[in-house]
Amino acid sequence: MSIQERVQSLRALVRLLTEASEVVIKEWEDEERCSPGDFDDIKDAYIPSPALFDARRTVVGACGMCLDLVQDPRCRLMEVGVYYYVSRAMRIVCEAHIADILANAGPEGISVEVISRKIGIDGQKLTRILRCLCSIHIFIEVQPKRFANSHTSQFLRNDDLRCWILTHGLDIYTASDKLPAVLFNPDKTRSTSPNDSAFHEAFGADFWTYMEQGEEQSDGTVKPRPALDIFARAMVGGGRVAAPPLYVDYPWSKLGAATVVDVGGGVGGLSLDLAKRYHSLKFVVEDRSAVIEKASAVWQTELLDAVKNNRVRLLAHDFFAEQPIKGAEVYTMRYILHDWPDAECITILSQLRKAMGPNSRILSIDTMLNTTLGSPLLRSAPPPLPANYGIEHQLTHSRDLNMLTLFNGMERTPEDMCMLAEKAGLKVVKVWECRSSLAITEMRLPL
Ligand SMILES: C[S@@+](CC[C@H](N)C(=O)[O-])C[C@H]1O[C@@H](n2cnc3c(N)ncnc32)[C@H](O)[C@@H]1O
């Protein structure tokens, strides 16, 4: 890249940054007018306005690209190469509940000696862990060796979100260390079996089996693995960050009294949230029988009326077998296809295709992967940003590699989804972009 090109890029990025920042400021001010004092609330169901969502992506993307443009490339490479120490520091502060401890102190913060006494980590070493995070604005060193929560770290007081960080820092982190071993193994590199995943290499069992195996105690008794509970709470915490826009960025209200079949619906998290918002919709929640047994209690507690009025049916069903509910208006699948290799996805979709009528649609909900080159089915970032907003899309790539590590699974691009649909005799009619990393891929029978 010539100096002239560099200068042009930097100027264009700074212009973009200035314009997008003004939008962010205006939207913040509007939010403040609508709900004063709510700004740093650690509430779960926050949905930014469309303008704020886009401007925020632009600011983050532009900052990332500026960084790459102006930093010494050698330093940048070294920095990225040791990012794992940041995730180690995060795991430690989450395990020690540091954000909760600091919450009691307010803006004056707490001295490291006090924190050290509470959690049992040496004060000098803990200072270094916290300073590593202060330099990326997670926590603030208000005076030498005295720390307070930042506007970011205070969200770690939300226990489900804290568990999301923790679950990725425990066994999943250990498993990720085996990724090079399975990728460079000539027998395993092309495999799509979960038994050839990095997780299996690390623990000798697939992820679900391992999580459900008890842990032998020193007295010989077996107790449930603590990681299992942390994982369950992590899914709730992560889900609450990503899911709320799903309920408003698709025109669910236009479906009227349609039946929604929630395929592989778990205990019905998606259906429950939709049922609470859209009172005419009816639901069939399908999953493995062990899961459906648990679903009943959840619905009785969360939405007893829906159970009494037969608005919901809970059905044990294997999604690789013939779909028993024919001609429903909607078949949803949330966080299903990313667990499976292409061949299995095509079987799941084919079973749905056979059950669909002319008014049926499949709504597949997953993290949507975009590349720096973009996709005609997704909105692209403004130039000179890469089409996927660059650094802003980093978490999605990490989640894709997470699926690879755990299951040999994958997050998919719109083009990947179109390929699966076509092979299952279906057509992608629209990718509904939501104000989160998730998107809804709508598939129909071809005309
Ligand atoms: C990642 S969870 C997603 C759950 C739910 N869709 C949600 O959004 O909360 C994947 C679900 O697929 C279910 N599942 C796995 N294999 C299945 C099969 N062969 N038939 C039906 N459900 C299955 C699991 O039991 C689990 O509930």
Short mmCIF file of C-alpha atoms and ligand atoms in Angstrom, two decimals:
data_model
loop_
_atom_site.label_atom_id
_atom_site.label_comp_id
_atom_site.label_asym_id
_atom_site.label_seq_id
_atom_site.Cartn_x
_atom_site.Cartn_y
_atom_site.Cartn_z
CA MET A 1 0.00 0.00 0.00
CA SER A 2 1.48 3.35 -1.03
CA ILE A 3 1.66 6.26 1.40
CA GLN A 4 -0.89 8.10 -0.77
CA GLU A 5 -3.36 5.20 -0.52
CA ARG A 6 -2.79 5.02 3.21
CA VAL A 7 -3.43 8.74 3.61
CA GLN A 8 -6.64 8.48 1.57
CA SER A 9 -7.88 5.51 3.61
CA LEU A 10 -7.14 7.16 6.93
CA ARG A 11 -8.91 10.38 5.89
CA ALA A 12 -11.94 8.42 4.64
CA LEU A 13 -12.07 6.43 7.88
CA VAL A 14 -11.86 9.53 10.07
CA ARG A 15 -14.73 11.12 8.05
CA LEU A 16 -16.79 7.95 8.48
CA LEU A 17 -15.98 7.86 12.16
CA THR A 18 -17.05 11.49 12.64
CA GLU A 19 -20.35 11.05 10.77
CA ALA A 20 -21.25 7.77 12.45
CA SER A 21 -20.29 9.13 15.89
CA GLU A 22 -22.76 12.01 15.43
CA VAL A 23 -25.51 9.48 14.73
CA VAL A 24 -24.52 7.50 17.84
CA ILE A 25 -24.63 10.68 19.95
CA LYS A 26 -28.05 11.69 18.60
CA GLU A 27 -29.49 8.21 19.23
CA TRP A 28 -28.01 8.13 22.77
CA GLU A 29 -29.62 11.47 23.49
CA ASP A 30 -32.97 10.24 22.15
CA GLU A 31 -32.69 7.12 24.32
CA GLU A 32 -31.90 9.24 27.36
CA ARG A 33 -34.98 11.40 26.68
CA CYS A 34 -37.21 8.27 26.43
CA SER A 35 -35.85 6.50 29.53
CA PRO A 36 -33.84 8.93 31.68
CA GLY A 37 -31.28 7.40 34.00
CA ASP A 38 -31.54 4.03 32.29
CA PHE A 39 -28.35 4.38 30.28
CA ASP A 40 -26.07 2.04 32.19
CA ASP A 41 -28.79 -0.29 33.39
CA ILE A 42 -27.69 -3.91 33.09
CA LYS A 43 -31.12 -4.86 31.73
CA ASP A 44 -31.33 -7.82 29.38
CA ALA A 45 -33.76 -6.97 26.62
CA TYR A 46 -32.03 -3.95 25.09
CA ILE A 47 -32.61 -3.39 21.36
CA PRO A 48 -30.83 -0.44 19.73
CA SER A 49 -32.66 1.65 17.13
CA PRO A 50 -31.77 0.64 13.54
CA ALA A 51 -29.79 3.89 13.13
CA LEU A 52 -27.81 3.27 16.33
CA PHE A 53 -27.16 -0.36 15.41
CA ASP A 54 -25.69 0.61 12.02
CA ALA A 55 -23.72 3.62 13.29
CA ARG A 56 -22.26 1.57 16.10
CA ARG A 57 -21.07 -1.08 13.65
CA THR A 58 -19.49 1.64 11.53
CA VAL A 59 -17.67 3.22 14.48
CA VAL A 60 -16.32 -0.12 15.69
CA GLY A 61 -15.32 -1.20 12.17
CA ALA A 62 -13.62 2.13 11.45
CA CYS A 63 -11.70 2.03 14.75
CA GLY A 64 -10.51 -1.49 13.90
CA MET A 65 -9.36 -0.47 10.46
CA CYS A 66 -7.63 2.70 11.76
CA LEU A 67 -5.78 0.52 14.22
CA ASP A 68 -4.54 -1.74 11.46
CA LEU A 69 -3.60 1.21 9.29
CA VAL A 70 -1.57 3.16 11.81
CA GLN A 71 -0.11 0.51 14.11
CA ASP A 72 3.33 -0.98 13.47
CA PRO A 73 2.35 -4.21 11.67
CA ARG A 74 4.91 -6.21 13.64
CA CYS A 75 3.51 -5.02 16.95
CA ARG A 76 -0.03 -5.70 15.77
CA LEU A 77 0.86 -9.28 14.80
CA MET A 78 2.56 -9.86 18.15
CA GLU A 79 -0.41 -8.39 19.99
CA VAL A 80 -2.98 -10.58 18.18
CA GLY A 81 -0.77 -13.63 18.67
CA VAL A 82 -1.07 -13.35 22.45
CA TYR A 83 -4.73 -12.26 22.68
CA TYR A 84 -5.30 -15.43 24.70
CA TYR A 85 -3.90 -13.74 27.79
CA VAL A 86 -6.79 -11.30 27.64
CA SER A 87 -9.25 -14.19 27.64
CA ARG A 88 -7.30 -15.82 30.51
CA ALA A 89 -7.58 -12.58 32.50
CA MET A 90 -11.31 -12.45 31.76
CA ARG A 91 -11.79 -16.01 32.97
CA ILE A 92 -10.00 -15.21 36.24
CA VAL A 93 -12.00 -12.06 37.00
CA CYS A 94 -15.25 -13.88 36.16
CA GLU A 95 -14.39 -16.85 38.36
CA ALA A 96 -13.53 -14.48 41.23
CA HIS A 97 -16.71 -12.34 40.78
CA ILE A 98 -14.54 -9.19 40.69
CA ALA A 99 -17.29 -7.05 39.10
CA ASP A 100 -19.66 -7.91 41.98
CA ILE A 101 -17.00 -7.08 44.56
CA LEU A 102 -16.30 -3.72 42.89
CA ALA A 103 -20.01 -2.94 42.55
CA ASN A 104 -20.28 -2.46 46.31
CA ALA A 105 -17.55 0.22 46.29
CA GLY A 106 -18.90 2.62 43.66
CA PRO A 107 -16.67 5.05 41.73
CA GLU A 108 -14.00 5.32 44.48
CA GLY A 109 -13.17 1.67 43.88
CA ILE A 110 -11.46 -0.81 46.21
CA SER A 111 -7.80 -1.32 46.95
CA VAL A 112 -6.29 -4.44 45.53
CA GLU A 113 -5.35 -5.67 49.05
CA VAL A 114 -9.02 -5.83 49.99
CA ILE A 115 -9.95 -7.69 46.80
CA SER A 116 -6.97 -9.96 47.25
CA ARG A 117 -8.05 -10.89 50.81
CA LYS A 118 -11.56 -11.72 49.57
CA ILE A 119 -10.57 -13.94 46.64
CA GLY A 120 -7.22 -15.35 47.73
CA ILE A 121 -5.11 -14.26 44.71
CA ASP A 122 -1.80 -12.56 45.53
CA GLY A 123 -2.29 -8.75 45.38
CA GLN A 124 0.67 -7.99 43.13
CA LYS A 125 -0.38 -10.66 40.61
CA LEU A 126 -4.03 -9.62 40.73
CA THR A 127 -3.00 -6.01 40.02
CA ARG A 128 -1.33 -7.18 36.82
CA ILE A 129 -4.42 -9.15 35.75
CA LEU A 130 -6.65 -6.13 36.35
CA ARG A 131 -4.29 -3.68 34.65
CA CYS A 132 -4.24 -5.90 31.55
CA LEU A 133 -8.02 -5.38 31.37
CA CYS A 134 -7.94 -1.68 32.40
CA SER A 135 -5.86 -0.95 29.30
CA ILE A 136 -8.70 -2.26 27.13
CA HIS A 137 -11.25 -0.28 29.20
CA ILE A 138 -12.65 -3.26 31.12
CA PHE A 139 -12.24 -2.00 34.74
CA ILE A 140 -10.68 1.34 35.77
CA GLU A 141 -7.63 1.94 37.96
CA VAL A 142 -8.91 5.04 39.77
CA GLN A 143 -5.77 5.46 41.90
CA PRO A 144 -2.62 3.34 42.00
CA LYS A 145 -3.73 -0.22 42.90
CA ARG A 146 -7.33 0.86 43.49
CA PHE A 147 -9.90 -0.47 41.00
CA ALA A 148 -13.51 0.27 40.02
CA ASN A 149 -15.99 -1.07 37.50
CA SER A 150 -16.09 0.56 34.10
CA HIS A 151 -19.34 0.96 32.14
CA THR A 152 -18.38 -2.32 30.46
CA SER A 153 -17.27 -4.42 33.44
CA GLN A 154 -20.44 -3.62 35.38
CA PHE A 155 -22.31 -5.91 32.96
CA LEU A 156 -20.34 -8.83 34.44
CA ARG A 157 -22.57 -8.41 37.48
CA ASN A 158 -25.22 -10.10 35.35
CA ASP A 159 -24.54 -13.67 36.41
CA ASP A 160 -25.74 -15.31 33.19
CA LEU A 161 -23.45 -13.14 31.09
CA ARG A 162 -20.59 -13.81 33.53
CA CYS A 163 -21.23 -17.54 32.98
CA TRP A 164 -21.02 -17.01 29.20
CA ILE A 165 -17.45 -15.73 29.60
CA LEU A 166 -16.66 -18.43 32.14
CA THR A 167 -17.97 -21.36 30.10
CA HIS A 168 -15.73 -20.32 27.19
CA GLY A 169 -12.78 -20.00 29.57
CA LEU A 170 -13.10 -23.47 31.13
CA ASP A 171 -13.26 -26.76 29.18
CA ILE A 172 -13.99 -25.06 25.86
CA TYR A 173 -10.77 -23.06 26.16
CA THR A 174 -8.86 -26.28 26.91
CA ALA A 175 -10.47 -27.95 23.88
CA SER A 176 -9.50 -25.06 21.58
CA ASP A 177 -5.86 -25.89 22.30
CA LYS A 178 -6.42 -29.14 20.35
CA LEU A 179 -7.63 -27.38 17.19
CA PRO A 180 -4.17 -27.38 15.54
CA ALA A 181 -3.74 -31.11 16.33
CA VAL A 182 -6.99 -32.14 14.58
CA LEU A 183 -6.59 -29.70 11.68
CA PHE A 184 -3.05 -30.92 10.88
CA ASN A 185 -4.05 -34.58 11.29
CA PRO A 186 -4.45 -36.02 7.76
CA ASP A 187 -7.10 -38.52 8.97
CA LYS A 188 -9.18 -35.97 10.84
CA THR A 189 -8.81 -32.76 8.88
CA ARG A 190 -11.64 -33.53 6.41
CA SER A 191 -13.91 -35.27 8.88
CA THR A 192 -17.24 -33.70 9.80
CA SER A 193 -17.84 -36.10 12.72
CA PRO A 194 -18.07 -34.64 16.25
CA ASN A 195 -15.83 -37.56 17.26
CA ASP A 196 -12.98 -35.97 15.30
CA SER A 197 -13.47 -32.51 16.83
CA ALA A 198 -10.93 -30.70 18.99
CA PHE A 199 -13.24 -31.18 21.98
CA HIS A 200 -13.24 -34.96 21.49
CA GLU A 201 -9.46 -34.92 21.09
CA ALA A 202 -9.14 -33.08 24.40
CA PHE A 203 -11.65 -34.99 26.53
CA GLY A 204 -12.23 -38.34 24.77
CA ALA A 205 -15.98 -37.76 24.51
CA ASP A 206 -18.30 -35.56 22.51
CA PHE A 207 -19.34 -32.28 24.10
CA TRP A 208 -22.85 -33.34 25.25
CA THR A 209 -21.74 -36.71 26.64
CA TYR A 210 -18.87 -35.09 28.51
CA MET A 211 -21.08 -32.35 29.98
CA GLU A 212 -23.62 -34.89 31.19
CA GLN A 213 -21.01 -37.26 32.66
CA GLY A 214 -20.77 -36.78 36.40
CA GLU A 215 -17.49 -35.89 38.08
CA GLU A 216 -16.03 -38.39 40.53
CA GLN A 217 -15.40 -36.86 43.98
CA SER A 218 -12.55 -37.77 46.38
CA ASP A 219 -15.04 -39.81 48.51
CA GLY A 220 -16.00 -41.91 45.46
CA THR A 221 -19.42 -40.32 44.93
CA VAL A 222 -20.31 -38.83 41.56
CA LYS A 223 -21.67 -35.30 41.30
CA PRO A 224 -22.89 -33.37 38.25
CA ARG A 225 -20.09 -31.50 36.52
CA PRO A 226 -20.15 -27.81 37.63
CA ALA A 227 -19.45 -26.87 34.00
CA LEU A 228 -22.91 -28.18 33.08
CA ASP A 229 -24.74 -25.61 35.19
CA ILE A 230 -22.38 -22.84 34.06
CA PHE A 231 -23.04 -23.80 30.43
CA ALA A 232 -26.83 -23.78 30.90
CA ARG A 233 -26.69 -20.30 32.43
CA ALA A 234 -24.26 -19.15 29.75
CA MET A 235 -26.77 -20.09 27.06
CA VAL A 236 -29.40 -17.98 28.81
CA GLY A 237 -26.96 -15.05 29.20
CA GLY A 238 -25.67 -15.17 25.61
CA GLY A 239 -29.21 -15.72 24.28
CA ARG A 240 -30.49 -12.61 26.01
CA VAL A 241 -27.87 -10.47 24.30
CA ALA A 242 -28.56 -11.82 20.81
CA ALA A 243 -32.22 -12.89 20.81
CA PRO A 244 -34.47 -9.87 21.60
CA PRO A 245 -34.13 -8.32 18.11
CA LEU A 246 -35.41 -11.60 16.60
CA TYR A 247 -38.82 -10.89 18.03
CA VAL A 248 -39.19 -7.48 16.39
CA ASP A 249 -37.10 -7.66 13.21
CA TYR A 250 -39.32 -10.30 11.55
CA PRO A 251 -42.99 -9.49 10.88
CA TRP A 252 -44.36 -12.09 13.32
CA SER A 253 -47.49 -10.01 13.93
CA LYS A 254 -48.52 -10.46 10.29
CA LEU A 255 -48.72 -14.23 10.81
CA GLY A 256 -52.01 -13.87 12.71
CA ALA A 257 -53.17 -17.19 14.16
CA ALA A 258 -50.53 -19.27 12.35
CA THR A 259 -49.05 -22.45 13.79
CA VAL A 260 -45.33 -22.25 14.48
CA VAL A 261 -43.58 -25.62 14.69
CA ASP A 262 -40.40 -25.10 16.73
CA VAL A 263 -38.19 -27.92 15.41
CA GLY A 264 -35.47 -28.93 17.90
CA GLY A 265 -37.04 -26.25 20.07
CA GLY A 266 -35.42 -27.39 23.34
CA VAL A 267 -37.82 -26.58 26.17
CA GLY A 268 -39.29 -23.91 23.89
CA GLY A 269 -37.27 -20.75 24.67
CA LEU A 270 -38.02 -19.15 21.29
CA SER A 271 -41.69 -20.19 21.32
CA LEU A 272 -42.19 -18.91 24.86
CA ASP A 273 -40.80 -15.49 24.01
CA LEU A 274 -42.94 -15.31 20.85
CA ALA A 275 -46.05 -16.59 22.64
CA LYS A 276 -45.73 -13.83 25.25
CA ARG A 277 -45.52 -11.13 22.56
CA TYR A 278 -47.84 -12.44 19.82
CA HIS A 279 -51.00 -13.71 21.44
CA SER A 280 -52.67 -15.24 18.37
CA LEU A 281 -49.80 -17.52 17.35
CA LYS A 282 -50.04 -21.24 18.20
CA PHE A 283 -47.01 -23.46 18.84
CA VAL A 284 -45.79 -27.02 18.54
CA VAL A 285 -42.45 -27.48 20.33
CA GLU A 286 -40.56 -30.55 19.15
CA ASP A 287 -37.38 -32.05 20.61
CA ARG A 288 -35.91 -35.30 21.89
CA SER A 289 -38.20 -36.97 24.45
CA ALA A 290 -35.84 -36.30 27.40
CA VAL A 291 -35.98 -32.58 26.61
CA ILE A 292 -39.74 -32.51 26.02
CA GLU A 293 -40.28 -34.06 29.46
CA LYS A 294 -38.56 -30.99 30.97
CA ALA A 295 -40.45 -28.59 28.67
CA SER A 296 -43.80 -29.32 30.25
CA ALA A 297 -42.74 -27.97 33.67
CA VAL A 298 -41.21 -24.87 32.06
CA TRP A 299 -44.43 -23.97 30.20
CA GLN A 300 -46.58 -24.65 33.28
CA THR A 301 -44.48 -22.12 35.20
CA GLU A 302 -43.91 -19.53 32.49
CA LEU A 303 -47.15 -19.53 30.51
CA LEU A 304 -49.79 -21.73 32.08
CA ASP A 305 -52.59 -20.15 30.01
CA ALA A 306 -50.99 -21.31 26.79
CA VAL A 307 -50.97 -24.88 28.15
CA LYS A 308 -54.59 -24.70 29.36
CA ASN A 309 -55.86 -23.16 26.11
CA ASN A 310 -53.97 -25.67 23.95
CA ARG A 311 -51.97 -22.86 22.36
CA VAL A 312 -48.91 -25.05 22.75
CA ARG A 313 -48.32 -28.72 22.04
CA LEU A 314 -45.12 -30.41 23.23
CA LEU A 315 -44.05 -33.25 21.00
CA ALA A 316 -41.17 -35.73 21.16
CA HIS A 317 -39.80 -35.86 17.62
CA ASP A 318 -36.51 -36.73 15.93
CA PHE A 319 -35.86 -34.12 13.26
CA PHE A 320 -34.15 -36.67 11.03
CA ALA A 321 -37.47 -38.59 10.78
CA GLU A 322 -40.72 -37.75 8.95
CA GLN A 323 -42.21 -34.48 10.21
CA PRO A 324 -45.64 -35.28 11.76
CA ILE A 325 -47.10 -31.75 11.53
CA LYS A 326 -48.02 -31.23 7.89
CA GLY A 327 -48.70 -27.92 6.14
CA ALA A 328 -47.94 -25.62 9.12
CA GLU A 329 -47.47 -21.97 8.19
CA VAL A 330 -44.08 -21.78 9.95
CA TYR A 331 -41.32 -24.24 10.85
CA THR A 332 -38.67 -22.52 12.97
CA MET A 333 -35.24 -23.88 13.86
CA ARG A 334 -33.07 -21.82 16.17
CA TYR A 335 -29.43 -22.81 16.77
CA ILE A 336 -30.01 -26.14 14.97
CA LEU A 337 -28.28 -26.12 11.57
CA HIS A 338 -24.98 -24.74 12.96
CA ASP A 339 -24.63 -27.92 15.07
CA TRP A 340 -24.61 -30.17 11.99
CA PRO A 341 -22.52 -30.85 8.90
CA ASP A 342 -24.07 -30.15 5.48
CA ALA A 343 -25.34 -33.71 4.82
CA GLU A 344 -27.31 -33.83 8.10
CA CYS A 345 -28.67 -30.30 7.52
CA ILE A 346 -29.94 -31.36 4.10
CA THR A 347 -31.75 -34.34 5.69
CA ILE A 348 -33.35 -32.13 8.35
CA LEU A 349 -34.47 -29.60 5.72
CA SER A 350 -35.69 -32.34 3.35
CA GLN A 351 -37.94 -33.78 6.07
CA LEU A 352 -39.47 -30.33 6.51
CA ARG A 353 -39.83 -29.83 2.76
CA LYS A 354 -41.90 -33.02 2.51
CA ALA A 355 -44.27 -31.73 5.23
CA MET A 356 -44.62 -28.20 3.82
CA GLY A 357 -47.67 -26.87 1.98
CA PRO A 358 -47.80 -23.93 -0.45
CA ASN A 359 -48.14 -21.43 2.44
CA SER A 360 -45.42 -22.95 4.61
CA ARG A 361 -42.08 -21.34 5.30
CA ILE A 362 -38.98 -22.42 7.20
CA LEU A 363 -37.37 -19.77 9.39
CA SER A 364 -33.85 -20.90 10.28
CA ILE A 365 -32.23 -18.75 12.95
CA ASP A 366 -28.49 -18.82 13.46
CA THR A 367 -25.49 -16.54 13.72
CA MET A 368 -25.00 -15.24 10.17
CA LEU A 369 -21.45 -15.32 8.91
CA ASN A 370 -20.40 -12.65 6.44
CA THR A 371 -17.03 -12.28 4.77
CA THR A 372 -15.00 -9.14 4.16
CA LEU A 373 -16.20 -9.44 0.52
CA GLY A 374 -19.87 -9.40 1.57
CA SER A 375 -22.97 -11.04 0.12
CA PRO A 376 -25.74 -9.77 -2.17
CA LEU A 377 -28.19 -11.05 0.48
CA LEU A 378 -26.76 -8.84 3.26
CA ARG A 379 -26.28 -5.09 3.59
CA SER A 380 -22.63 -4.12 3.22
CA ALA A 381 -20.69 -1.67 5.37
CA PRO A 382 -19.91 1.75 3.85
CA PRO A 383 -16.50 1.95 2.13
CA PRO A 384 -13.62 1.89 2.86
CA LEU A 385 -14.75 -0.63 5.50
CA PRO A 386 -14.79 -4.30 4.50
CA ALA A 387 -18.34 -5.44 3.68
CA ASN A 388 -18.72 -7.27 7.01
CA TYR A 389 -17.51 -4.26 9.08
CA GLY A 390 -14.20 -6.03 9.78
CA ILE A 391 -13.33 -6.13 13.47
CA GLU A 392 -17.02 -5.69 14.35
CA HIS A 393 -17.64 -9.17 12.91
CA GLN A 394 -14.85 -10.76 14.96
CA LEU A 395 -17.15 -12.32 17.55
CA THR A 396 -19.07 -14.12 14.78
CA HIS A 397 -15.85 -15.66 13.45
CA SER A 398 -14.91 -16.72 16.98
CA ARG A 399 -18.31 -18.37 17.33
CA ASP A 400 -17.78 -20.18 14.04
CA LEU A 401 -14.45 -21.53 15.29
CA ASN A 402 -16.19 -22.42 18.54
CA MET A 403 -18.67 -24.59 16.60
CA LEU A 404 -15.70 -26.18 14.81
CA THR A 405 -13.95 -26.87 18.11
CA LEU A 406 -16.98 -28.34 19.88
CA PHE A 407 -18.84 -30.29 17.20
CA ASN A 408 -17.03 -29.97 13.88
CA GLY A 409 -20.07 -27.74 13.26
CA MET A 410 -20.14 -24.36 11.52
CA GLU A 411 -21.79 -20.99 11.26
CA ARG A 412 -22.83 -20.30 7.67
CA THR A 413 -22.88 -17.48 5.13
CA PRO A 414 -26.08 -16.69 3.15
CA GLU A 415 -24.50 -18.52 0.20
CA ASP A 416 -23.96 -21.62 2.37
CA MET A 417 -27.64 -21.45 3.39
CA CYS A 418 -28.74 -21.13 -0.27
CA MET A 419 -26.68 -24.19 -1.14
CA LEU A 420 -28.27 -26.25 1.68
CA ALA A 421 -31.75 -25.08 0.67
CA GLU A 422 -31.22 -25.95 -2.98
CA LYS A 423 -29.90 -29.42 -2.16
CA ALA A 424 -32.98 -30.01 0.02
CA GLY A 425 -35.33 -28.90 -2.82
CA LEU A 426 -36.04 -25.48 -1.22
CA LYS A 427 -35.36 -21.85 -2.03
CA VAL A 428 -34.04 -19.05 0.21
CA VAL A 429 -36.46 -16.16 -0.37
CA LYS A 430 -34.96 -13.69 2.09
CA VAL A 431 -32.34 -13.32 4.79
CA TRP A 432 -33.91 -11.17 7.52
CA GLU A 433 -31.04 -9.27 9.12
CA CYS A 434 -31.69 -8.61 12.80
CA ARG A 435 -30.11 -6.03 15.06
CA SER A 436 -27.75 -8.65 16.46
CA SER A 437 -25.34 -11.27 15.15
CA LEU A 438 -28.33 -13.52 14.38
CA ALA A 439 -30.31 -13.58 11.16
CA ILE A 440 -33.47 -15.36 10.06
CA THR A 441 -33.17 -17.26 6.78
CA GLU A 442 -36.59 -17.73 5.21
CA MET A 443 -36.97 -20.74 2.92
CA ARG A 444 -39.98 -21.74 0.83
CA LEU A 445 -40.93 -24.40 -1.67
CA PRO A 446 -39.74 -23.36 -5.13
CA LEU A 447 -42.60 -22.13 -7.38
C1 LIG B 1 -28.59 -25.63 20.60
S1 LIG B 1 -30.05 -26.36 21.13
C2 LIG B 1 -31.26 -25.21 20.55
C3 LIG B 1 -32.54 -25.28 21.30
C4 LIG B 1 -33.62 -24.29 20.88
N1 LIG B 1 -33.89 -24.33 19.47
C5 LIG B 1 -33.30 -22.88 21.33
O1 LIG B 1 -33.18 -22.00 20.49
O2 LIG B 1 -33.19 -22.67 22.55
C6 LIG B 1 -30.21 -27.74 20.01
C7 LIG B 1 -31.41 -28.60 20.27
O3 LIG B 1 -31.47 -29.65 19.29
C8 LIG B 1 -32.00 -30.79 19.93
N2 LIG B 1 -31.75 -32.00 19.14
C9 LIG B 1 -30.54 -32.59 18.93
N3 LIG B 1 -30.73 -33.68 18.14
C10 LIG B 1 -32.05 -33.76 17.86
C11 LIG B 1 -32.85 -34.64 17.07
N4 LIG B 1 -32.30 -35.67 16.40
N5 LIG B 1 -34.18 -34.42 16.99
C12 LIG B 1 -34.74 -33.38 17.65
N6 LIG B 1 -34.04 -32.49 18.41
C13 LIG B 1 -32.71 -32.68 18.50
C14 LIG B 1 -31.32 -30.77 21.27
O4 LIG B 1 -31.97 -31.60 22.20
C15 LIG B 1 -31.37 -29.28 21.63
O5 LIG B 1 -32.51 -28.96 22.36
#
